[in-house]
Short mmCIF file of C-alpha atoms in Angstrom, two decimals:
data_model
loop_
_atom_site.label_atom_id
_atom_site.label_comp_id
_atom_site.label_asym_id
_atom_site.label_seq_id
_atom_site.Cartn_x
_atom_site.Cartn_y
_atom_site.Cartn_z
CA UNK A 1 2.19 -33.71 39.67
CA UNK A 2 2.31 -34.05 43.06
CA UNK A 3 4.04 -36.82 44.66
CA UNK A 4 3.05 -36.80 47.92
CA UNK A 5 -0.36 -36.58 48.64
CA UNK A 6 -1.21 -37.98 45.16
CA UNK A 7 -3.44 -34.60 44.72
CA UNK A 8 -3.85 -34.28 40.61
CA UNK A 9 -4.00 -38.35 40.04
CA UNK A 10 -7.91 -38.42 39.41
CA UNK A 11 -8.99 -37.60 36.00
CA UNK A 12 -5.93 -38.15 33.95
CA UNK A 13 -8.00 -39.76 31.37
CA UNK A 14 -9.84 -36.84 30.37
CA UNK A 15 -6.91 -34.67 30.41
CA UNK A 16 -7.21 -32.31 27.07
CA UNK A 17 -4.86 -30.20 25.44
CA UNK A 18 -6.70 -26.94 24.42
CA UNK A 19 -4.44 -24.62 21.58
CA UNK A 20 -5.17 -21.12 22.01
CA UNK A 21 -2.27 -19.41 20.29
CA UNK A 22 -3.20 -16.02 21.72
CA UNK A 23 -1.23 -12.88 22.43
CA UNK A 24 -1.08 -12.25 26.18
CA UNK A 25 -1.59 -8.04 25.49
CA UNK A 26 -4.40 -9.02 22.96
CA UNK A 27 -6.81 -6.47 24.80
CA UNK A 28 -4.48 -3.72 25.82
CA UNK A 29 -3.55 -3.77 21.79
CA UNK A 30 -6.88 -3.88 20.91
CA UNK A 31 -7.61 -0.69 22.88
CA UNK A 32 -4.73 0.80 21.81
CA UNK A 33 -5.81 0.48 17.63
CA UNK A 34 -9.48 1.95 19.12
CA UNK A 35 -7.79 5.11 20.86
CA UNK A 36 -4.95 5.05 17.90
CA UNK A 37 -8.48 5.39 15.69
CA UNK A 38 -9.59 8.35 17.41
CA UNK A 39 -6.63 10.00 17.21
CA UNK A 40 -5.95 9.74 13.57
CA UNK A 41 -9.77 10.90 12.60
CA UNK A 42 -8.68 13.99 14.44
CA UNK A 43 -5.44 14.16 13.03
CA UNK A 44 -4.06 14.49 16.35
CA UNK A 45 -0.17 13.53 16.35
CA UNK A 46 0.21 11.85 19.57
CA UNK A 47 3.76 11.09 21.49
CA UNK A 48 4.60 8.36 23.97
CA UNK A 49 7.40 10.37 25.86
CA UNK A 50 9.27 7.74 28.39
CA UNK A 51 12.13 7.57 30.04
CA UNK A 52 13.58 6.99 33.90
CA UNK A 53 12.40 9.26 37.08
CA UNK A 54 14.01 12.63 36.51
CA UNK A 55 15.54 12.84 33.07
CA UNK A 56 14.06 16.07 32.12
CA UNK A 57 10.34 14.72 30.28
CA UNK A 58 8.20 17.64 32.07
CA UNK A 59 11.10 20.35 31.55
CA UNK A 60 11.32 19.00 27.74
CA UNK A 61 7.88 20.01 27.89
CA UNK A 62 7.35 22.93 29.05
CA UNK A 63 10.04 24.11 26.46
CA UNK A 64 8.65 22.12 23.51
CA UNK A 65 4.50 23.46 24.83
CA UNK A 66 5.71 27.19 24.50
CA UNK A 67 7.65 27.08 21.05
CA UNK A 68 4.17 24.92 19.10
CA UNK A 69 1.70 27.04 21.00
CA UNK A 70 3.45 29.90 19.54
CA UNK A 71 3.32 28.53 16.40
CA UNK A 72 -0.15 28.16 16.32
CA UNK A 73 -0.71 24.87 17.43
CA UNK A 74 -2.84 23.08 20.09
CA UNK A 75 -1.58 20.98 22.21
CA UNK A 76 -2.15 19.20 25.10
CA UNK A 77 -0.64 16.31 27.96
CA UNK A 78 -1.39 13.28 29.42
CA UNK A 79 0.57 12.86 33.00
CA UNK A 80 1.27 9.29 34.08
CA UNK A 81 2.44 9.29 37.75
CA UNK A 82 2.23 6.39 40.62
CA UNK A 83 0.98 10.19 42.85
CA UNK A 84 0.08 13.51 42.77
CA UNK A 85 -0.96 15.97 39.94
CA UNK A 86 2.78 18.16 40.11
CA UNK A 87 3.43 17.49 36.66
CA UNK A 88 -0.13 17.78 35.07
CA UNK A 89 0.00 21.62 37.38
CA UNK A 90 3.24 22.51 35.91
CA UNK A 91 1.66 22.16 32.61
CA UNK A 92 -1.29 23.65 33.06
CA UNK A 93 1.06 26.66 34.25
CA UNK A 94 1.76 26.88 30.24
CA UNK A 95 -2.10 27.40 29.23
CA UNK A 96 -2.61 23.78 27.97
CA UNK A 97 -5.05 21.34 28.87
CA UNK A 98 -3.23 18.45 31.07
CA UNK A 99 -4.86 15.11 32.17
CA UNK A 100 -3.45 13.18 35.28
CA UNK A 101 -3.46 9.71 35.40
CA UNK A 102 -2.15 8.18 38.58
CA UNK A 103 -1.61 4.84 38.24
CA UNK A 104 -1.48 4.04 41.91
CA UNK A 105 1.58 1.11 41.93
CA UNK A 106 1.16 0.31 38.13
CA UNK A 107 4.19 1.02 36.68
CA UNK A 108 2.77 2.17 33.41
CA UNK A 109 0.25 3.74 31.35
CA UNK A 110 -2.07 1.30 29.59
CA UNK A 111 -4.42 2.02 26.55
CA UNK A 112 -7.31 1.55 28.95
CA UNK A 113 -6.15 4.53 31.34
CA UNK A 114 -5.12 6.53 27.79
CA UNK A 115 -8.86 5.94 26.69
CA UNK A 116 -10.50 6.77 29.92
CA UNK A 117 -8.25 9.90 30.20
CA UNK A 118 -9.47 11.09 26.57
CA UNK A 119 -13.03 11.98 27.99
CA UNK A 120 -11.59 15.21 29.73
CA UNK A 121 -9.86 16.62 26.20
CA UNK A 122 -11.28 17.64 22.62
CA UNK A 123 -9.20 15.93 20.49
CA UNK A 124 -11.08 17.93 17.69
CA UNK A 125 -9.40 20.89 18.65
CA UNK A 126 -6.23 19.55 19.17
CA UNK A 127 -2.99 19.38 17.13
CA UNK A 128 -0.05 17.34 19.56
CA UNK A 129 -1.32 15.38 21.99
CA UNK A 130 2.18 14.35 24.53
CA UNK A 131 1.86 11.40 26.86
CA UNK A 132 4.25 11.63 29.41
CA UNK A 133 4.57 7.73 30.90
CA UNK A 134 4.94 7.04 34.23
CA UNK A 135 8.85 7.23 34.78
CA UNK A 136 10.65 3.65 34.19
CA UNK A 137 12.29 2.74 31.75
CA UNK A 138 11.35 -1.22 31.60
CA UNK A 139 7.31 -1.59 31.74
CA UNK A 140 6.05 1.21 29.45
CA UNK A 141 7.83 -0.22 26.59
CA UNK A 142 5.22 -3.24 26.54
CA UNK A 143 2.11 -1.43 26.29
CA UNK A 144 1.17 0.13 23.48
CA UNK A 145 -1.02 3.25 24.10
CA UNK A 146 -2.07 4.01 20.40
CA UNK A 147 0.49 6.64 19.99
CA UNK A 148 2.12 7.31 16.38
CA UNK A 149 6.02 7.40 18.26
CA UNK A 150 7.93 6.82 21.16
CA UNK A 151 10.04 9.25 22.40
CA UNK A 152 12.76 7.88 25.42
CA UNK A 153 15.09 10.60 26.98
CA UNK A 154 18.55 9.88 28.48
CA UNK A 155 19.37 12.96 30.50
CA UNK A 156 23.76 12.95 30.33
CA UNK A 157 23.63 12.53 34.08
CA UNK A 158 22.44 9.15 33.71
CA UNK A 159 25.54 6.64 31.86
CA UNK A 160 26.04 6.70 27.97
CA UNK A 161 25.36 3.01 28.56
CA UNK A 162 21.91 3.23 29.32
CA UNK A 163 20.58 2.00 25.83
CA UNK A 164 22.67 -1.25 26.18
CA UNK A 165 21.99 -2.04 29.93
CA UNK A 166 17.68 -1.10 29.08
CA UNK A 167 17.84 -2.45 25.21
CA UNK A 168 13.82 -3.08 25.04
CA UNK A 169 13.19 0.52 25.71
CA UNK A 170 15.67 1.89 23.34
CA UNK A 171 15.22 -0.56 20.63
CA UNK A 172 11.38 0.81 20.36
CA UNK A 173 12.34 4.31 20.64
CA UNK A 174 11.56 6.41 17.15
CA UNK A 175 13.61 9.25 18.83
CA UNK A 176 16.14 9.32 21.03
CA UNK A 177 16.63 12.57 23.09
CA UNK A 178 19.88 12.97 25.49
CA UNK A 179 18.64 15.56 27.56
CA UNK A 180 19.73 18.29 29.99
CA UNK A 181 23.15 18.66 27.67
CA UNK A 182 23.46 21.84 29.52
CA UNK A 183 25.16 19.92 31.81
CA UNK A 184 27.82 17.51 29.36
CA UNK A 185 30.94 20.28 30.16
CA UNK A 186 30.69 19.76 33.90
CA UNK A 187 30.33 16.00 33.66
CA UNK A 188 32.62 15.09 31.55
CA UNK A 189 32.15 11.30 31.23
CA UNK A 190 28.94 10.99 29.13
CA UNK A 191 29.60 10.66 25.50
CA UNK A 192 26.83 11.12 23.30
CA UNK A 193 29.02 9.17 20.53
CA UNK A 194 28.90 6.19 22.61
CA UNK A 195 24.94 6.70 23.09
CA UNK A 196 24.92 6.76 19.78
CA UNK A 197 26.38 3.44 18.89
CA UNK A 198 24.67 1.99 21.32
CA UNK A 199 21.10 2.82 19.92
CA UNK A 200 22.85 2.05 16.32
CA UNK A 201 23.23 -1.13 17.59
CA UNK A 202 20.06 -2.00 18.53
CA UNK A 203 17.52 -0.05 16.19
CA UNK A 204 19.80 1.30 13.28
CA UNK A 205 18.38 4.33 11.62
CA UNK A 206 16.97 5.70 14.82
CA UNK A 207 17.90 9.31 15.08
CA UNK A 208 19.69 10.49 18.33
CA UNK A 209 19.32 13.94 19.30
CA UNK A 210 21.75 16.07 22.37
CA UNK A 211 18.75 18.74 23.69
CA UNK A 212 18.86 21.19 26.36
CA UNK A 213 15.72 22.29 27.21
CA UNK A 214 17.39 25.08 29.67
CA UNK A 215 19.90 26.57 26.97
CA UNK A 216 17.66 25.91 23.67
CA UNK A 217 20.24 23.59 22.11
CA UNK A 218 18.85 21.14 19.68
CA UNK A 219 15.22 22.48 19.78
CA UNK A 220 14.79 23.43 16.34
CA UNK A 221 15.61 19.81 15.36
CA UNK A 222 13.24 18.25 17.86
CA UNK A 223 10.47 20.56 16.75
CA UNK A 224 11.46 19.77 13.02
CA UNK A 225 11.39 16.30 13.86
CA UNK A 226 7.54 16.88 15.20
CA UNK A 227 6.65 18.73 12.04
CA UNK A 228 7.69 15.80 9.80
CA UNK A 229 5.65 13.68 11.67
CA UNK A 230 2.44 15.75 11.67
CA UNK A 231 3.32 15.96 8.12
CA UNK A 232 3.10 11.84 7.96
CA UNK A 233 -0.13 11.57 9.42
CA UNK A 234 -2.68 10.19 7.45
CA UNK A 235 -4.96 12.23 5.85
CA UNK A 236 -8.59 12.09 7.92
CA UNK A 237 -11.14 9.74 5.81
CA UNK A 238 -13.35 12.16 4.06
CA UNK A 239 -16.65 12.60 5.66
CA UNK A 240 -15.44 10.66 8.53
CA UNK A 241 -17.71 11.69 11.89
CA UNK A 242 -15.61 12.80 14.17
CA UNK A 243 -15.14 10.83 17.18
CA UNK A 244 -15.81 13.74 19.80
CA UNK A 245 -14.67 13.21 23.72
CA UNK A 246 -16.37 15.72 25.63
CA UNK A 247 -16.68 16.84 29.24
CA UNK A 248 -19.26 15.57 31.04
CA UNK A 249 -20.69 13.39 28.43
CA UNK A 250 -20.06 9.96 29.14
CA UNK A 251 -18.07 8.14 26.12
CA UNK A 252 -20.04 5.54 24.62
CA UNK A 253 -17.78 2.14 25.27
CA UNK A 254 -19.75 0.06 23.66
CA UNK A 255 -19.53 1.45 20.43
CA UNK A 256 -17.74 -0.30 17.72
CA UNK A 257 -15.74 1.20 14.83
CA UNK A 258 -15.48 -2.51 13.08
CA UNK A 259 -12.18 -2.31 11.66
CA UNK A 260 -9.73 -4.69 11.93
CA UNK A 261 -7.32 -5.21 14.88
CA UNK A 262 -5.04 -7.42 13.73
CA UNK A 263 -2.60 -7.73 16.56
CA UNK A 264 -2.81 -11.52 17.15
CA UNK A 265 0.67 -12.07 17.25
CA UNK A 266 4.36 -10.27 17.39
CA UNK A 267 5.41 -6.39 18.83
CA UNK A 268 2.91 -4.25 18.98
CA UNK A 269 5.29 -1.39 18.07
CA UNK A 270 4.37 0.00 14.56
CA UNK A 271 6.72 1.88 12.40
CA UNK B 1 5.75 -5.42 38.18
CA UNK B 2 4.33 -5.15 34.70
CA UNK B 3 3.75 -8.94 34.76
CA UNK B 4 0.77 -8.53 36.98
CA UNK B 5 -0.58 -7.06 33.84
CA UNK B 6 0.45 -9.31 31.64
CA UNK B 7 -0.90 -11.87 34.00
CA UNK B 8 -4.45 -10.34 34.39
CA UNK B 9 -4.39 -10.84 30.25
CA UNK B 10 -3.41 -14.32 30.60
CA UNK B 11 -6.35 -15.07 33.50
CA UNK B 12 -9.18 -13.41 31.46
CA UNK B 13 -8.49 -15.53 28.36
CA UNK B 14 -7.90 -18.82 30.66
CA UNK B 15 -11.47 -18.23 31.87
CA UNK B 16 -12.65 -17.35 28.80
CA UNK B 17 -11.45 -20.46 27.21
CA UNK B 18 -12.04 -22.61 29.95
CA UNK B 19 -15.81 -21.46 29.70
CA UNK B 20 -15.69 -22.43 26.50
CA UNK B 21 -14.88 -25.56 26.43
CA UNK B 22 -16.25 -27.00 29.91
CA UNK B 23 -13.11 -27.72 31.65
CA UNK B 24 -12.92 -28.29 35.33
CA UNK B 25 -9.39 -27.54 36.12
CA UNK B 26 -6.39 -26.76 34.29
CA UNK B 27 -3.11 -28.21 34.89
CA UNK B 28 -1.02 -26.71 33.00
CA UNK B 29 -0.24 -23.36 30.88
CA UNK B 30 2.16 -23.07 27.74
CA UNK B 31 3.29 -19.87 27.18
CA UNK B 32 6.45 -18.33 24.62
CA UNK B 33 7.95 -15.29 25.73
CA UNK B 34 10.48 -14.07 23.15
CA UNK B 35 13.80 -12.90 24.64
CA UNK B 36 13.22 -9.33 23.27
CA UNK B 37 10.55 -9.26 25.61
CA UNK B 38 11.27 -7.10 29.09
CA UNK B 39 9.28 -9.90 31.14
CA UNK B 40 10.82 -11.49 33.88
CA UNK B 41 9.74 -15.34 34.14
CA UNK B 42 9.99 -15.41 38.15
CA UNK B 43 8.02 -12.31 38.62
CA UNK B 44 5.12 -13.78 35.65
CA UNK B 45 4.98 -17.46 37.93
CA UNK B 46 4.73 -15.44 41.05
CA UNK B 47 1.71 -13.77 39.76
CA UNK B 48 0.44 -16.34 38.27
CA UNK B 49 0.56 -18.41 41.42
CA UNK B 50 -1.68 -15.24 43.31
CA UNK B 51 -4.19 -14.84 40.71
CA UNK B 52 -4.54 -18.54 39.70
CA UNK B 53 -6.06 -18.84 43.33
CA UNK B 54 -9.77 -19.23 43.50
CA UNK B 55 -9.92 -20.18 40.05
CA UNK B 56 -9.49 -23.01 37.74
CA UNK B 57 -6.16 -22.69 37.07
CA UNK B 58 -5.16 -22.68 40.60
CA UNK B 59 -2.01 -24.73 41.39
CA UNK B 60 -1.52 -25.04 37.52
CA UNK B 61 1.73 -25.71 36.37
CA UNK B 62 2.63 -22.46 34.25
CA UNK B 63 5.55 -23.72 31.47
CA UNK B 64 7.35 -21.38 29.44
CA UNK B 65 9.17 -21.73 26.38
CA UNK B 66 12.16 -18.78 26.02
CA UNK B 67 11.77 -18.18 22.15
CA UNK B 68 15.41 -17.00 21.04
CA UNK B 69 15.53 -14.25 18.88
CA UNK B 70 16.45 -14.48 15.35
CA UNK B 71 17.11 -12.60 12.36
CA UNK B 72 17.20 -12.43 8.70
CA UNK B 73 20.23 -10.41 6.77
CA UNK B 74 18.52 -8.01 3.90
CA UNK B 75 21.91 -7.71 2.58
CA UNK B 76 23.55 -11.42 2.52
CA UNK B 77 20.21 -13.40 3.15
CA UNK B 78 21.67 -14.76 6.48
CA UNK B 79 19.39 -16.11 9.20
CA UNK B 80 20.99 -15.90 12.69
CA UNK B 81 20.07 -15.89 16.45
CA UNK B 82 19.91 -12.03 17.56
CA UNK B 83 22.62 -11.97 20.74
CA UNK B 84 22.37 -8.71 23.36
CA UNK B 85 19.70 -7.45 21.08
CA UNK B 86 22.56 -6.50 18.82
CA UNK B 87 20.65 -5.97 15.59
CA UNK B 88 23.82 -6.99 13.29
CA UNK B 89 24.34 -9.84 10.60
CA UNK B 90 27.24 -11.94 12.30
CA UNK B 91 28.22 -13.13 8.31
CA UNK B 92 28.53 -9.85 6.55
CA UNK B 93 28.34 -7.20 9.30
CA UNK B 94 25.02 -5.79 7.51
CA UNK B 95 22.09 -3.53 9.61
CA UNK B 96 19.31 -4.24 7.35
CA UNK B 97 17.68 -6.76 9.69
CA UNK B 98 14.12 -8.09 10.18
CA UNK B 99 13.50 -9.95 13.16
CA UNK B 100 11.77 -13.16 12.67
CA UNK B 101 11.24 -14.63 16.45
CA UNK B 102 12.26 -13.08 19.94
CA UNK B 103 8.99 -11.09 19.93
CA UNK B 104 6.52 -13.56 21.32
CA UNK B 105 3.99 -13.48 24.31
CA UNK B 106 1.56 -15.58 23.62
CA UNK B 107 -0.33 -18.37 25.62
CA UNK B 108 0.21 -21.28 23.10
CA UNK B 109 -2.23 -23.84 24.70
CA UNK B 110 -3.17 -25.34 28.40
CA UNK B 111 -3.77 -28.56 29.36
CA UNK B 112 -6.73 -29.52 31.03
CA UNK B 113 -9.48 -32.19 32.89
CA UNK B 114 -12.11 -32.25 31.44
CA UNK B 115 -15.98 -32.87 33.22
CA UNK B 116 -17.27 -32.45 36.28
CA UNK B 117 -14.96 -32.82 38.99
CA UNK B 118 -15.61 -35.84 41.42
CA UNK B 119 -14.55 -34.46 44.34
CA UNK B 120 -12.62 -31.58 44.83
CA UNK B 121 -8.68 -32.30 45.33
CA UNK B 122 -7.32 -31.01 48.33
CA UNK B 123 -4.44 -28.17 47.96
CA UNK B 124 -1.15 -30.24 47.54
CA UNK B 125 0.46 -29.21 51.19
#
């Protein structure tokens, strides 16, 4: 209370103390169970892809878009950036649908933007939906999007210490990928044993993957990893209507699917 | 500055509740932020501060209570506080752990006047 001008003095005696016991993210998780509803009646596996500015998350991509498609399988992005539409182009380059988000100067994707940015894609037709995060490797990590995993990429030019020095990040991670390992001869002082540990140490059981999206190396194990977790997805709710997004048909927010969204307290991170 | 989000959570329930329950100005705001939480406490009272103006939470005290984070061994049945976010039972060495605090970001309660306000009190200079 102020001391000085004796501002805050009056009313004392019908000062209350109101519990409210609420999560701060309450409505950000809330939208993130509707869109994470959407995407399971479609059976869409969808990936939360995050890391810092430049370790390799469009590249990874473009690699990882032309191996599914030529498996068969539909997929398209969602681009996070603060500007421009250079990643959502370079994907579009690969004949999939990409949505850019800019967030301006958030520093983040948030289930609202997600939601609003599933009007422009059929999730119908779709079988991996990627959601490239604005790059950062602090902020993302507290809003959940409704994705099924989170995917964070160290490229080996960044330090083997990275896990330890950004531990919320990489203790949320379902899949570590050290990226551009193209490059781990020349450098010389990044070793993936160490990045190891240090993701050991703060989410045991997390698998840790060395990729090169330029040479090939370790694809087969990151697209095996994406099988197993179509392969997890629940089975769509017979005779469940499917929740359509279309162009140019305005989404009905209103609606309300009545389930639970139990998020009250705790991580929103589900495993 | 993810805390301006966080924030602009914390402001729509404050009016929300404030609505609710016909209070004239609040005074003060409890939150817990676990430690395994990437928030920043300066940056969340900074933007508190900006977008408590105008409203009836301006000048509010905002208190927050740093919840340590703990854990319970699967393997030896240890509880123990959860240092660097090293996810390891200091008794037996064990990796089976479930966290049971360090996750919280909650507003726990606020402290208000109640009523109409008399007269409005000037901005403490």
């Amino acid at each position: 209370m102020c001391m000085t001008c004796g501002c805050g003095e009056t009313g004392h005696d019908d000062r209350v103390t109101i519990a409210v016991r609420q999560n701060l993210l309450e409505e950000n998780d809330r939208v993130a169970a509707h869109n994470r509803q959407h995407f399971d009646e479609n059976r869409v596996l969808v990936l939360n892809l995050m890391s810092s500015p430049g370790s390799g998350k469009t590249s990874l991509l473009e690699a990882t878009i032309r191996e599914l498609t030529a498996r068969g399988l539909a997929v398209a992005v969602i681009e996070g950036d603060l500007e421009t539409e250079n990643d959502a182009e370079r994907i579009r380059r690969q004949g999939v649908p990409a949505v850019q988000i800019t967030t301006g100067s958030a520093c983040h994707l948030d289930a609202r933007m997600v939601h609003h940015a599933l009007d422009a894609l059929a999730l119908a037709d779709l079988d991996v939906l990627f959601i490239e995060n604005v790059g950062n490797l602090v902020c993302p990590a507290e809003f959940a999007l409704g994705q099924h995993a989170d995917v964070v990429l160290l490229s080996v030019t960044e330090g083997d210490d990275k896990p330890e020095k950004y531990p919320v990040m990489f203790r949320i991670a379902d899949h570590v990928l050290l990226t551009k390992a193209d490059l781990l001869p020349v450098l010389g002082d990044f070793d993936p044993d160490r990045a190891r540990r240090a993701v050991a140490d703060l989410s045991p059981g997390t698998p840790v993957s060395v990729l090169s999206a330029k040479t090939g190396e370790g694809m087969d194990a990151w697209l095996a990893w994406i099988d197993g977790r179509r392969a997890a997805l629940p089975d769509a709710p017979p005779n469940a209507a499917r929740h359509h997004h279309h162009h140019g048909q305005p989404h009905d927010h209103d609606h309300d699917h009545d389930h639970d969204h139990d998020h009250a307290h705790g991580h929103h991170h589900h495993r | 500055m993810h805390e301006a989000s966080i924030v602009f959570g914390l402001m729509r329930i404050l009016e929300s509740q404030a609505a609710a329950h016909g209070v004239a100005r609040i005074r003060r705001v409890n939150l817990k932020v676990g430690k395994l939480r990437a928030v920043e406490p300066q940056a969340l009272a900074a933007c508190f501060e900006a977008f408590a103006e105008g409203t009836a939470a301006e000048g509010a005290e905002l208190h927050v209570e740093h919840v340590p984070a703990r854990g319970d061994c699967e393997d030896c049945g240890a509880g123990f506080e959860v240092r660097g976010f090293r996810l390891i039972c200091p008794s037996c060495g064990g990796r089976r752990v479930t966290l049971t605090g360090g996750q919280e970001l909650s507003i726990e309660s606020f402290e208000a006047d109640t009523g109409t306000e008399e007269e409005d009190d000037p901005p403490c200079a």
